[in-house]
PDB file of C-alpha atoms in Angstrom:
ATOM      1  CA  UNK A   8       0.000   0.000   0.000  1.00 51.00           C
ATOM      2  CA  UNK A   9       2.886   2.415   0.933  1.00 66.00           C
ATOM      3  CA  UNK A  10       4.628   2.138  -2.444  1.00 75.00           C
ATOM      4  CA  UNK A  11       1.606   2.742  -4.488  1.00 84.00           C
ATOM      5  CA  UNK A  12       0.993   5.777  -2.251  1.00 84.00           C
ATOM      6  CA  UNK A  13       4.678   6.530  -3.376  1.00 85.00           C
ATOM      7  CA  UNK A  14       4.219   5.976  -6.701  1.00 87.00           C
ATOM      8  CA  UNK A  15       0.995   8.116  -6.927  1.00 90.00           C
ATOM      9  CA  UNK A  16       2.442  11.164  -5.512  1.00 89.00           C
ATOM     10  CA  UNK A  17       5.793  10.880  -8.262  1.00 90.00           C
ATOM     11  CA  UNK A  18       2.977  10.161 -11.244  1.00 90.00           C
ATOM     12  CA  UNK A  19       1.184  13.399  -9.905  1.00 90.00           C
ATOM     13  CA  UNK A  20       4.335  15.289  -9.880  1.00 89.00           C
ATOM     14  CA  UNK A  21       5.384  14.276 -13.112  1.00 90.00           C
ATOM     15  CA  UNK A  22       1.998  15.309 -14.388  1.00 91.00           C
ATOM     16  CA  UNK A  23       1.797  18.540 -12.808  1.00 89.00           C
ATOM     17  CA  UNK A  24       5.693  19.174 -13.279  1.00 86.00           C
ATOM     18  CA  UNK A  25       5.538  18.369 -17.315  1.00 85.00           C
ATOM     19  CA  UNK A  26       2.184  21.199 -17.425  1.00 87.00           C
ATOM     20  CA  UNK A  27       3.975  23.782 -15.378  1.00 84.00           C
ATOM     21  CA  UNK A  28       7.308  23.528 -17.358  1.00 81.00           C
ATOM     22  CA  UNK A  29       5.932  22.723 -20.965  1.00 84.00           C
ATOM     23  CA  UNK A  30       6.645  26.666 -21.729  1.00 83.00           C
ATOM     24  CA  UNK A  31       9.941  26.762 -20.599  1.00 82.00           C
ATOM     25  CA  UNK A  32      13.192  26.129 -21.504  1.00 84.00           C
ATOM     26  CA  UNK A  33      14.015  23.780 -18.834  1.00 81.00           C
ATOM     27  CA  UNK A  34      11.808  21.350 -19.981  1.00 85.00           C
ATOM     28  CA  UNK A  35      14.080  19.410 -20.600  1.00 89.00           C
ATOM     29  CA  UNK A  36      16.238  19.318 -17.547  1.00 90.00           C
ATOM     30  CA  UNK A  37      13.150  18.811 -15.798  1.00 88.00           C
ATOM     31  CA  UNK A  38      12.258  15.614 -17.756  1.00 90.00           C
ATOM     32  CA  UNK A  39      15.766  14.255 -17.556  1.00 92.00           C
ATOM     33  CA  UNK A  40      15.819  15.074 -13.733  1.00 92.00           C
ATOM     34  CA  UNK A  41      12.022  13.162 -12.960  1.00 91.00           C
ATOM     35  CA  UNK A  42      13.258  10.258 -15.243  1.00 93.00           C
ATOM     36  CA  UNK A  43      16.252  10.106 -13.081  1.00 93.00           C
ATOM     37  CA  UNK A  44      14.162  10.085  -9.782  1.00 92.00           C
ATOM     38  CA  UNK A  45      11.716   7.996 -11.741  1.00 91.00           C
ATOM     39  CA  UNK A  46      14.030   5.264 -11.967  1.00 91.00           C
ATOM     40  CA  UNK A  47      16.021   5.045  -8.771  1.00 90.00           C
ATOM     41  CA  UNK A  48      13.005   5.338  -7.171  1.00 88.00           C
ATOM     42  CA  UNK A  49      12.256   1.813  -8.964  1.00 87.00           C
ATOM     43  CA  UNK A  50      15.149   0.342  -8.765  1.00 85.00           C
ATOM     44  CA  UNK A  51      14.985   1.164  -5.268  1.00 83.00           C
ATOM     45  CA  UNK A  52      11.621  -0.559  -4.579  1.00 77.00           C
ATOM     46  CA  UNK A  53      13.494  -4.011  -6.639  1.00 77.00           C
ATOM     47  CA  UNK A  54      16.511  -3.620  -4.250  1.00 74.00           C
ATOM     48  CA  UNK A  55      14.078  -3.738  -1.166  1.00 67.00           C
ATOM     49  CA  UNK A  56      12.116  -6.128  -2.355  1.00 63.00           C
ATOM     50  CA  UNK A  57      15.371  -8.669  -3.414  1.00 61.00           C
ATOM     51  CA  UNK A  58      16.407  -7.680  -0.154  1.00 62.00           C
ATOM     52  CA  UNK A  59      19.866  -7.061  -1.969  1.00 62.00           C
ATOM     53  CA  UNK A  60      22.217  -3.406  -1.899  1.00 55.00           C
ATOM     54  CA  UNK A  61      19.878  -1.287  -0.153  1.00 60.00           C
ATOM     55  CA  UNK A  62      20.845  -2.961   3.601  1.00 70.00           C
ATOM     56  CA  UNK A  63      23.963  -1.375   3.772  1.00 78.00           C
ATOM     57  CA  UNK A  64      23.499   2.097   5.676  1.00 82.00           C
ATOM     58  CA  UNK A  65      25.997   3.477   3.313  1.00 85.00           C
ATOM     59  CA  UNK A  66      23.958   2.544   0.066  1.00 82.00           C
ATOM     60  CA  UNK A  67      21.084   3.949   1.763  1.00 86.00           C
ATOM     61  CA  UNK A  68      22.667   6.901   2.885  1.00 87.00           C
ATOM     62  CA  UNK A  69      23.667   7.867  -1.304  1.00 88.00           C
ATOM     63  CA  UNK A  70      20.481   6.782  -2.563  1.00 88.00           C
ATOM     64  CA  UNK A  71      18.727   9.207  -0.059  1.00 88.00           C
ATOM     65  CA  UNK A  72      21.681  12.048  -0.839  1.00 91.00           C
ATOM     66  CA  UNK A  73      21.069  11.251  -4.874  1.00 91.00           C
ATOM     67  CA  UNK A  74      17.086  11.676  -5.202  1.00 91.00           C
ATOM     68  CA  UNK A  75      17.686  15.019  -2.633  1.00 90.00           C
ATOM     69  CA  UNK A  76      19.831  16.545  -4.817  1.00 91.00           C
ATOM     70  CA  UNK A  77      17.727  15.581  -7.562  1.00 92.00           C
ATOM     71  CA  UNK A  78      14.542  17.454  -6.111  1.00 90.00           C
ATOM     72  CA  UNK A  79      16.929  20.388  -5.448  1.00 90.00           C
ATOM     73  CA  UNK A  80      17.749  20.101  -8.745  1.00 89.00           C
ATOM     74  CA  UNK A  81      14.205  20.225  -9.866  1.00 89.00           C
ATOM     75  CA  UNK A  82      13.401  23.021  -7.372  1.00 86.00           C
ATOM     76  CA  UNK A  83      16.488  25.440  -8.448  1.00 85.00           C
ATOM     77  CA  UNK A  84      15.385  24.451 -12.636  1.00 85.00           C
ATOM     78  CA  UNK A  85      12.038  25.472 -12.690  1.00 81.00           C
ATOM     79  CA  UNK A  86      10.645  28.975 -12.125  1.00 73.00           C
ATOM     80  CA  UNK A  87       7.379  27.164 -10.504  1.00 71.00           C
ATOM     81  CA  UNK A  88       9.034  24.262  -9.075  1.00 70.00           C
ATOM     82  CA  UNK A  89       7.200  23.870  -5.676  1.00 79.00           C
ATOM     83  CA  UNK A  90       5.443  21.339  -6.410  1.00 86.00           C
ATOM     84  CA  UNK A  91       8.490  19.110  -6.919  1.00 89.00           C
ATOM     85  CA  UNK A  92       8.951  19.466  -3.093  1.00 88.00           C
ATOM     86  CA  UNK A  93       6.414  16.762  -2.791  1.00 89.00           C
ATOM     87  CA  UNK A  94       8.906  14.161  -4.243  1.00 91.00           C
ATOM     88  CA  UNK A  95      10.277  14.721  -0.668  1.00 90.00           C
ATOM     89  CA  UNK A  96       7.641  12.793   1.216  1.00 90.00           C
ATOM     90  CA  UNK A  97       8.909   9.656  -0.606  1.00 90.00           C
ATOM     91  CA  UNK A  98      12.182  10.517   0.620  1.00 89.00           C
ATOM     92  CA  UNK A  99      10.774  10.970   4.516  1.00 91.00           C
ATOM     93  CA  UNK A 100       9.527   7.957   4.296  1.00 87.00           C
ATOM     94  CA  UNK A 101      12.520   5.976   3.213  1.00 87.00           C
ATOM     95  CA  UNK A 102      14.929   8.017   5.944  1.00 89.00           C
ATOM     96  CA  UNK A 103      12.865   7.342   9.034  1.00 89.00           C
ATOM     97  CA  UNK A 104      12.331   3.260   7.634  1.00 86.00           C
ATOM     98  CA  UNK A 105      16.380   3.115   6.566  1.00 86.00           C
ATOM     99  CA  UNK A 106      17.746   4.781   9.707  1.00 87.00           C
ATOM    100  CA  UNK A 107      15.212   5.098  12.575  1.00 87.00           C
ATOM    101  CA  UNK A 108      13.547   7.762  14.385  1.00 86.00           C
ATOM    102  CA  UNK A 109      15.978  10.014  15.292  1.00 89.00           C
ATOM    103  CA  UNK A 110      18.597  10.172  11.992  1.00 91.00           C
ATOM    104  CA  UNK A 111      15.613   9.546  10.058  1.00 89.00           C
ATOM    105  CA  UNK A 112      14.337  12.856  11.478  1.00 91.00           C
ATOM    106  CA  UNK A 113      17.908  14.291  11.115  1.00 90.00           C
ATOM    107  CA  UNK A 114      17.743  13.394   7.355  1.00 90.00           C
ATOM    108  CA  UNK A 115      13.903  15.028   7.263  1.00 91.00           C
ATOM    109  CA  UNK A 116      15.540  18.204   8.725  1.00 92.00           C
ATOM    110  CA  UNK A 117      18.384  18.611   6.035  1.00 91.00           C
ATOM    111  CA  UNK A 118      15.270  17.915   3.408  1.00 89.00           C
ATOM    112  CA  UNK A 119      13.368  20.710   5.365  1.00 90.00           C
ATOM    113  CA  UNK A 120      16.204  23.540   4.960  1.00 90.00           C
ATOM    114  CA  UNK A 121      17.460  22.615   1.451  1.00 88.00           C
ATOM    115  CA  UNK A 122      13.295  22.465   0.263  1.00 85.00           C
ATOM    116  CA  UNK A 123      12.693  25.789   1.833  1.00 88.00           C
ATOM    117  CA  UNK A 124      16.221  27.338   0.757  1.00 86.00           C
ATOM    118  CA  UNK A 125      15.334  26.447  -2.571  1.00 85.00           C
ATOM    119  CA  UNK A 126      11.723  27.813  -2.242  1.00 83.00           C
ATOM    120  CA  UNK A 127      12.812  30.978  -0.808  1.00 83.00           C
ATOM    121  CA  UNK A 128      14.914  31.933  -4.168  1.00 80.00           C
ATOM    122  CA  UNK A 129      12.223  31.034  -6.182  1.00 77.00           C
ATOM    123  CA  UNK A 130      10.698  33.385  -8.355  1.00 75.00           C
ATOM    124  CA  UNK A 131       7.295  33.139  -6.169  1.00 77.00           C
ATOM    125  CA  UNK A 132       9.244  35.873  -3.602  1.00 79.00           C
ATOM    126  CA  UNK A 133      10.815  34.831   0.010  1.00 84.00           C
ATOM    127  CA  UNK A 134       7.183  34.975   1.605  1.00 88.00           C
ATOM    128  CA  UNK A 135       5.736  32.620  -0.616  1.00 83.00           C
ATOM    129  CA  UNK A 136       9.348  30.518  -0.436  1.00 83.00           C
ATOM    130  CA  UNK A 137       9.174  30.744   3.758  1.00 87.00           C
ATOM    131  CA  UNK A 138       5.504  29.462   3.562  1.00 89.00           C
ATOM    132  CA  UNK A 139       5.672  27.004   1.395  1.00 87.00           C
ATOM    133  CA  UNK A 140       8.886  25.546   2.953  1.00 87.00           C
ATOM    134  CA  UNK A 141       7.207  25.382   6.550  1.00 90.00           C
ATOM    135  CA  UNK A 142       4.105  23.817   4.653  1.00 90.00           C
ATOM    136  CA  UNK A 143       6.479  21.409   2.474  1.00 89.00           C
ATOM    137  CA  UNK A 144       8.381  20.547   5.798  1.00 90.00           C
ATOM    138  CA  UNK A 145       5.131  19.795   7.532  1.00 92.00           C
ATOM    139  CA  UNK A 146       4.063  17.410   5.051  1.00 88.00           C
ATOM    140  CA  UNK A 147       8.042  15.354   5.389  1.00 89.00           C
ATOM    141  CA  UNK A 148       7.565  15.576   9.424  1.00 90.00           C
ATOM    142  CA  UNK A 149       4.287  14.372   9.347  1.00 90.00           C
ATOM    143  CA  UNK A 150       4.986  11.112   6.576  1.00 87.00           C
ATOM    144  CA  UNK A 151       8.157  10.787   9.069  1.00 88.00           C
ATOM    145  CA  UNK A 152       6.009  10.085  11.953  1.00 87.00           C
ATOM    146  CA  UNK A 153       3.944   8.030  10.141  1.00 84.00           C
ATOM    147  CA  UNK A 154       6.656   5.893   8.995  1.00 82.00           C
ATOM    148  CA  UNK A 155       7.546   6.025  12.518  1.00 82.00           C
ATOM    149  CA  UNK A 156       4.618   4.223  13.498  1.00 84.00           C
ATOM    150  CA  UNK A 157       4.426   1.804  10.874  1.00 81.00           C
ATOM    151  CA  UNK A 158       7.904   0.640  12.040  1.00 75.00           C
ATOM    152  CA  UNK A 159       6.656   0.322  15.374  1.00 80.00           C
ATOM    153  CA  UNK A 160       3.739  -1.580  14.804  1.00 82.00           C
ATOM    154  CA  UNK A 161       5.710  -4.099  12.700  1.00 78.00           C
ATOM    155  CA  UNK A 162       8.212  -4.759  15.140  1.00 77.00           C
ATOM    156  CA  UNK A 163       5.121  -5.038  17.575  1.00 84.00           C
ATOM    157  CA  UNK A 164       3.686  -7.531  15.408  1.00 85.00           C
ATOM    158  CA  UNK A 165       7.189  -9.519  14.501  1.00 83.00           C
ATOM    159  CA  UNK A 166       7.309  -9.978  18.803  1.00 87.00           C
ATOM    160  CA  UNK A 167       3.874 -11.571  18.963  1.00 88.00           C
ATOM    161  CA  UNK A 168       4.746 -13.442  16.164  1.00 88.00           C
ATOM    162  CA  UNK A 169       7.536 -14.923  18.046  1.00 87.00           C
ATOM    163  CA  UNK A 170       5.781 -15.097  21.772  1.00 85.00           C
ATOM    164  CA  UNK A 171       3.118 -17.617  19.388  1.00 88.00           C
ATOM    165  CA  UNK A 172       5.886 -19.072  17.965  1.00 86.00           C
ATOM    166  CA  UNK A 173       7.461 -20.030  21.347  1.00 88.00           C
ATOM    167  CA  UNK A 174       4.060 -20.424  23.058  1.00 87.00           C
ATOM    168  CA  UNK A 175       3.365 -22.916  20.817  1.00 87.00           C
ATOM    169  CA  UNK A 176       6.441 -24.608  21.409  1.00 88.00           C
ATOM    170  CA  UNK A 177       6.137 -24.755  25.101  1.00 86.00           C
ATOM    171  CA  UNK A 178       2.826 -26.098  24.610  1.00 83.00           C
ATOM    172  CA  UNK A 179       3.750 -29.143  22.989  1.00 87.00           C
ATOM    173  CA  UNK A 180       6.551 -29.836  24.682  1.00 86.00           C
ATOM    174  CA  UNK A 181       4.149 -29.438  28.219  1.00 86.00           C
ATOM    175  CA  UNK A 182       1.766 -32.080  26.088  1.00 87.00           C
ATOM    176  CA  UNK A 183       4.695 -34.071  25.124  1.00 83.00           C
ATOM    177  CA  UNK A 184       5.494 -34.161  29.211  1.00 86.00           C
ATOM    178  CA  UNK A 185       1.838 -35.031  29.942  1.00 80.00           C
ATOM    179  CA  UNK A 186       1.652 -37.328  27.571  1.00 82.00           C
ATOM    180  CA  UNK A 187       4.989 -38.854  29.594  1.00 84.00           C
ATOM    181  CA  UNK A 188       2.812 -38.263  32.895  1.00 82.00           C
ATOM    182  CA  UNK A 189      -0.003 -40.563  31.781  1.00 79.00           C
ATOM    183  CA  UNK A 190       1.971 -43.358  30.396  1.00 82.00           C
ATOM    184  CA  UNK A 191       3.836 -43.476  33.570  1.00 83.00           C
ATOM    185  CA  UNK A 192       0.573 -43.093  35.825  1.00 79.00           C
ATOM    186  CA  UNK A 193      -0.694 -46.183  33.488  1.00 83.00           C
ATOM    187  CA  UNK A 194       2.632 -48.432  33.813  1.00 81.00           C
ATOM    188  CA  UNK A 195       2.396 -47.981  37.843  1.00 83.00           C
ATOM    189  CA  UNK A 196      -1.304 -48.872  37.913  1.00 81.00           C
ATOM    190  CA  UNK A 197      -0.306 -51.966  35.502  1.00 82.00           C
ATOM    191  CA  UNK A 198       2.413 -52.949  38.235  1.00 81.00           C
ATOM    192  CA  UNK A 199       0.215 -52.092  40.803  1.00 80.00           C
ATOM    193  CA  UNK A 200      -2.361 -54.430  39.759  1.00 80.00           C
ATOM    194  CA  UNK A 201       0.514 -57.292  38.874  1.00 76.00           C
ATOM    195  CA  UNK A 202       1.414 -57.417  42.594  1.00 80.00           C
ATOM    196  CA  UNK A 203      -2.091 -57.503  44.052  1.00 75.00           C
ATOM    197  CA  UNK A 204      -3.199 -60.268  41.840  1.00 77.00           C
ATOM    198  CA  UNK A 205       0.558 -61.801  42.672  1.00 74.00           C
ATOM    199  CA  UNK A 206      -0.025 -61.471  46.680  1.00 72.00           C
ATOM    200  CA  UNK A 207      -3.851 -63.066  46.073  1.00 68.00           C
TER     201      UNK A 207
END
């Protein structure tokens, strides 16, 4: 559900990105740059997935510096740019899910000030830049949390999981010993009976 959420919000970008920059010159830049996000953003779902690359912190560390300087890119390229801010929510997600709570919310801070640096140069004016940057940053913080306490709630479930798991072991080995308990209470009251009808 989370990476067709993902993928939703970089389709709507592209859309809304490709309208807004269709007059300009830095069309395309701006192409070139959402293909590029486009695709790590892809290969980055496969690499998850195959459980393969993206485990080292490292790897995760330059794919989270590459698609952030690509969305700076984006935001410095176009004279209307803001709405390629968005493709930073993505990136919120994958920093609090890569690297916990507190870097995650480390990396979301670095995305905050380089989205609303970006913003304020626009050609919208620093108001609109300072605005749109606290609203931008909002929108990272809040996906962060949310991330947060998906994270949580997995590891939650992944320890009941395991309490079953061991529950159910201890409950057949406590069968297994009753079980034991019975056979032996049946093998005295055999021998029991052997001597009675031996003393008679």
């Amino acid at each position: 559900m989370r990476t067709i959420g993902v993928y939703l919000i970089f389709v709507a970008v592209v859309l809304r990105g490709v309208m807004i920059s269709i007059d300009e010159p830095s069309l395309k830049v701006v192409s070139g740059l959402l293909a590029a996000y486009g695709l790590l953003l892809v290969a980055e779902t496969w690499f998850i997935r195959h459980k393969f690359l993206l485990q080292s912190r490292f790897a995760q560390l330059v794919y989270l510096f590459l698609q952030s300087s690509i969305v700076i890119g984006l935001l410095i390229v176009s004279s209307h740019g803001d709405v390629f801010a968005l493709l930073f929510i993505p990136l919120s997600l994958d920093a609090v899910t890569f690297f916990g709570r507190r870097f995650g919310y480390l990396c979301i801070t670095v995305f905050s000030l380089a989205l609303t640096t970006a913003l304020l140069f626009s050609d919208e004016g620093r108001t609109f830049g300072l605005t749109m940057g606290g609203f931008f940053s909002g929108m990272c913080f809040l996906f962060g949390g949310y991330s947060s306490q998906v994270h949580k709630a997995e590891a939650a479930r992944d320890q009941n999981q395991r309490a079953y798991t061991e529950l159910q072991i201890v409950h057949r080995q406590l069968q297994g010993y009753a079980d034991q308990v019975a056979s032996l209470a049946e093998e005295h009251e055999r021998n029991r009976l052997a001597r009675d009808l031996h003393d008679s």
